[in-house]
Amino acid sequence: MIVGPGGARMERVDVTREHPARKVAEITLGFWLAKVVATTLGEVAGDAIAQTLNLGYVAGLAITLGLLAAFLVAQVRADRYRPFLFWATIVGTTTAGTEIADLSTHTLNLGYNVTSAILFGGMLLTLGIWYLRRGTCDVSAVVDRESELFFWGAVLFSNSLGTAFGDGLVYVFGLRTRPKIRLSDFSQL
């Protein structure tokens, strides 16, 4: 559904992989592998800015939101899917998402559960409004500015939620990663 000055109307968007205005990567196995790498890079970069460089979460969020804004403006202005720009924006959302989640849980002391609930609610609200406005949340139909902004809003909420919920699983519920294996561990063999 498209809601505008003339009222509401349903509009079907028929988008193929070759559609010239398509703005989102095709969802394939390669997409998910790249997404894992981009998410890892974003998490590490966000933690490096706030923790390793000791800038704190407020400064970290300001820096990462600035970078995300620059990538997002370029991405939205692009006339079609441009792989480097798309993936740079994904990394921007994972980096800013890390800072949003960490600032909420640590600086604002909301904790993992409250932060996760707020971010989950924001993601559902974004998806709900997107669906009401466009009649679909299908990423293959992201060919116009409004759909693309909803897409990136949902991605940012999702990445922030992933950090908050994942950290909560690790710290609140005691789930830990496996111990690191060092080469020196094999010297006794």
Tab-separated table of C-alpha atoms in Angstrom:
chain	number	residue	atom	x	y	z
A	1	MET	CA	0.000	0.000	0.000
A	2	ILE	CA	1.292	3.449	-0.941
A	3	VAL	CA	-0.076	6.245	1.244
A	4	GLY	CA	0.219	9.706	-0.224
A	5	PRO	CA	-1.617	12.983	-0.684
A	6	GLY	CA	-4.170	11.347	-2.974
A	7	GLY	CA	-5.028	8.643	-0.431
A	8	ALA	CA	-3.968	5.029	-0.158
A	9	ARG	CA	-3.497	2.642	-3.051
A	10	MET	CA	-2.015	-0.806	-3.482
A	11	GLU	CA	0.914	-1.035	-5.837
A	12	ARG	CA	2.599	-4.284	-6.737
A	13	VAL	CA	6.309	-3.982	-7.271
A	14	ASP	CA	7.633	-6.643	-9.617
A	15	VAL	CA	11.370	-6.715	-9.110
A	16	THR	CA	13.749	-9.235	-10.539
A	17	ARG	CA	17.408	-9.688	-9.773
A	18	GLU	CA	18.221	-7.644	-12.870
A	19	HIS	CA	15.876	-4.746	-12.017
A	20	PRO	CA	17.895	-1.576	-12.670
A	21	ALA	CA	16.672	0.165	-9.513
A	22	ARG	CA	17.275	-2.752	-7.121
A	23	LYS	CA	19.193	-1.429	-4.093
A	24	VAL	CA	19.746	-4.531	-1.932
A	25	ALA	CA	22.064	-7.486	-2.466
A	26	GLU	CA	20.463	-10.683	-3.653
A	27	ILE	CA	19.900	-13.070	-0.733
A	28	THR	CA	22.117	-16.074	-1.438
A	29	LEU	CA	24.598	-18.206	0.483
A	30	GLY	CA	27.259	-15.658	-0.486
A	31	PHE	CA	25.114	-12.913	1.041
A	32	TRP	CA	24.939	-14.727	4.381
A	33	LEU	CA	28.677	-15.420	4.398
A	34	ALA	CA	29.386	-11.745	3.685
A	35	LYS	CA	26.854	-10.767	6.360
A	36	VAL	CA	28.688	-12.862	8.975
A	37	VAL	CA	31.980	-11.178	8.045
A	38	ALA	CA	30.386	-7.703	8.052
A	39	THR	CA	28.732	-8.330	11.419
A	40	THR	CA	31.979	-9.554	12.938
A	41	LEU	CA	33.863	-6.572	11.538
A	42	GLY	CA	31.233	-4.175	12.888
A	43	GLU	CA	31.243	-5.739	16.349
A	44	VAL	CA	35.032	-5.643	16.555
A	45	ALA	CA	35.217	-2.058	15.238
A	46	GLY	CA	32.540	-0.844	17.647
A	47	ASP	CA	34.270	-2.441	20.617
A	48	ALA	CA	37.655	-1.129	19.465
A	49	ILE	CA	36.400	2.454	19.299
A	50	ALA	CA	34.647	2.444	22.661
A	51	GLN	CA	36.771	0.041	24.680
A	52	THR	CA	40.215	-0.477	23.157
A	53	LEU	CA	40.690	3.200	22.309
A	54	ASN	CA	38.980	3.995	25.621
A	55	LEU	CA	36.722	6.630	24.050
A	56	GLY	CA	33.606	5.333	25.783
A	57	TYR	CA	30.205	4.472	24.396
A	58	VAL	CA	28.915	8.036	23.957
A	59	ALA	CA	31.895	9.098	21.824
A	60	GLY	CA	31.834	5.708	20.100
A	61	LEU	CA	28.192	6.156	19.185
A	62	ALA	CA	28.820	9.675	17.877
A	63	ILE	CA	31.690	8.437	15.695
A	64	THR	CA	29.875	5.378	14.367
A	65	LEU	CA	26.614	7.240	13.705
A	66	GLY	CA	28.602	9.845	11.761
A	67	LEU	CA	30.195	7.142	9.634
A	68	LEU	CA	26.869	5.364	9.191
A	69	ALA	CA	25.187	8.626	8.139
A	70	ALA	CA	27.851	9.217	5.486
A	71	PHE	CA	27.503	5.689	4.096
A	72	LEU	CA	23.708	5.837	4.292
A	73	VAL	CA	23.455	9.130	2.399
A	74	ALA	CA	25.699	7.757	-0.347
A	75	GLN	CA	23.779	4.463	-0.440
A	76	VAL	CA	20.363	6.114	-0.663
A	77	ARG	CA	21.594	8.504	-3.370
A	78	ALA	CA	22.986	5.647	-5.461
A	79	ASP	CA	20.896	4.849	-8.516
A	80	ARG	CA	21.174	1.071	-8.094
A	81	TYR	CA	22.811	-1.659	-6.053
A	82	ARG	CA	26.514	-0.957	-5.654
A	83	PRO	CA	28.184	-3.822	-3.761
A	84	PHE	CA	30.948	-1.876	-1.996
A	85	LEU	CA	28.573	0.864	-0.875
A	86	PHE	CA	25.913	-1.617	0.249
A	87	TRP	CA	28.363	-3.662	2.326
A	88	ALA	CA	30.061	-0.563	3.762
A	89	THR	CA	26.613	0.555	4.928
A	90	ILE	CA	25.960	-2.892	6.429
A	91	VAL	CA	29.247	-2.627	8.355
A	92	GLY	CA	28.162	0.886	9.382
A	93	THR	CA	24.926	-0.511	10.827
A	94	THR	CA	26.718	-3.284	12.695
A	95	THR	CA	29.276	-0.863	14.125
A	96	ALA	CA	26.678	1.719	15.178
A	97	GLY	CA	24.419	-1.109	16.350
A	98	THR	CA	27.159	-2.365	18.652
A	99	GLU	CA	27.508	1.115	20.148
A	100	ILE	CA	23.738	1.560	20.536
A	101	ALA	CA	23.403	-1.750	22.373
A	102	ASP	CA	26.479	-1.248	24.551
A	103	LEU	CA	25.596	2.344	25.432
A	104	SER	CA	22.077	1.265	26.414
A	105	THR	CA	23.191	-1.682	28.504
A	106	HIS	CA	26.328	-0.230	30.118
A	107	THR	CA	26.124	3.585	30.136
A	108	LEU	CA	22.360	3.949	30.545
A	109	ASN	CA	22.284	0.809	32.733
A	110	LEU	CA	19.163	-0.545	31.057
A	111	GLY	CA	20.577	-4.056	31.080
A	112	TYR	CA	20.450	-6.658	28.344
A	113	ASN	CA	16.822	-7.691	28.726
A	114	VAL	CA	15.350	-4.172	28.678
A	115	THR	CA	17.655	-3.068	25.861
A	116	SER	CA	16.749	-6.166	23.836
A	117	ALA	CA	13.033	-5.593	24.425
A	118	ILE	CA	13.264	-1.940	23.337
A	119	LEU	CA	15.243	-2.815	20.207
A	120	PHE	CA	12.910	-5.698	19.361
A	121	GLY	CA	9.951	-3.343	19.724
A	122	GLY	CA	11.667	-0.771	17.499
A	123	MET	CA	12.347	-3.395	14.871
A	124	LEU	CA	8.736	-4.636	14.938
A	125	LEU	CA	7.436	-1.061	14.750
A	126	THR	CA	9.691	-0.314	11.775
A	127	LEU	CA	8.617	-3.475	9.966
A	128	GLY	CA	4.954	-2.813	10.782
A	129	ILE	CA	5.002	0.745	9.458
A	130	TRP	CA	6.991	-0.372	6.432
A	131	TYR	CA	4.363	-3.029	5.689
A	132	LEU	CA	1.453	-0.632	6.224
A	133	ARG	CA	3.029	1.988	3.963
A	134	ARG	CA	4.300	-0.302	1.209
A	135	GLY	CA	2.236	-3.493	1.439
A	136	THR	CA	5.397	-5.588	1.715
A	137	CYS	CA	8.678	-5.872	3.551
A	138	ASP	CA	10.202	-7.897	0.723
A	139	VAL	CA	13.806	-6.763	0.323
A	140	SER	CA	13.684	-7.484	-3.404
A	141	ALA	CA	11.115	-4.651	-3.630
A	142	VAL	CA	13.545	-2.077	-2.209
A	143	VAL	CA	13.744	0.104	-5.309
A	144	ASP	CA	12.659	3.492	-3.962
A	145	ARG	CA	13.822	5.853	-1.229
A	146	GLU	CA	10.988	5.182	1.239
A	147	SER	CA	11.393	1.397	1.113
A	148	GLU	CA	15.141	1.746	1.362
A	149	LEU	CA	14.925	3.932	4.475
A	150	PHE	CA	12.601	1.403	6.105
A	151	PHE	CA	15.022	-1.366	5.110
A	152	TRP	CA	18.010	0.387	6.700
A	153	GLY	CA	16.021	1.255	9.812
A	154	ALA	CA	15.080	-2.400	10.237
A	155	VAL	CA	18.695	-3.477	9.629
A	156	LEU	CA	19.993	-1.035	12.262
A	157	PHE	CA	17.442	-2.223	14.849
A	158	SER	CA	18.206	-5.836	13.970
A	159	ASN	CA	21.971	-5.413	14.297
A	160	SER	CA	21.613	-3.515	17.587
A	161	LEU	CA	19.278	-6.219	18.869
A	162	GLY	CA	21.747	-8.910	17.827
A	163	THR	CA	24.467	-7.305	19.925
A	164	ALA	CA	22.283	-6.732	22.997
A	165	PHE	CA	20.661	-10.161	22.895
A	166	GLY	CA	23.916	-11.958	22.070
A	167	ASP	CA	25.784	-10.196	24.867
A	168	GLY	CA	22.904	-11.016	27.187
A	169	LEU	CA	23.183	-14.710	26.354
A	170	VAL	CA	26.891	-14.616	27.083
A	171	TYR	CA	26.852	-12.550	30.277
A	172	VAL	CA	23.423	-13.020	31.854
A	173	PHE	CA	22.899	-16.689	31.074
A	174	GLY	CA	26.526	-17.731	31.473
A	175	LEU	CA	27.053	-18.978	27.934
A	176	ARG	CA	30.706	-18.691	27.061
A	177	THR	CA	32.700	-19.223	23.949
A	178	ARG	CA	35.161	-22.103	23.864
A	179	PRO	CA	38.559	-21.388	25.353
A	180	LYS	CA	41.146	-20.167	22.868
A	181	ILE	CA	43.638	-22.708	21.660
A	182	ARG	CA	47.215	-21.470	21.573
A	183	LEU	CA	50.087	-23.008	19.655
A	184	SER	CA	51.891	-23.454	22.959
A	185	ASP	CA	49.115	-25.854	23.988
A	186	PHE	CA	50.563	-28.329	21.504
A	187	SER	CA	54.128	-28.098	22.793
A	188	GLN	CA	53.387	-30.802	25.356
A	189	LEU	CA	52.448	-33.354	22.681
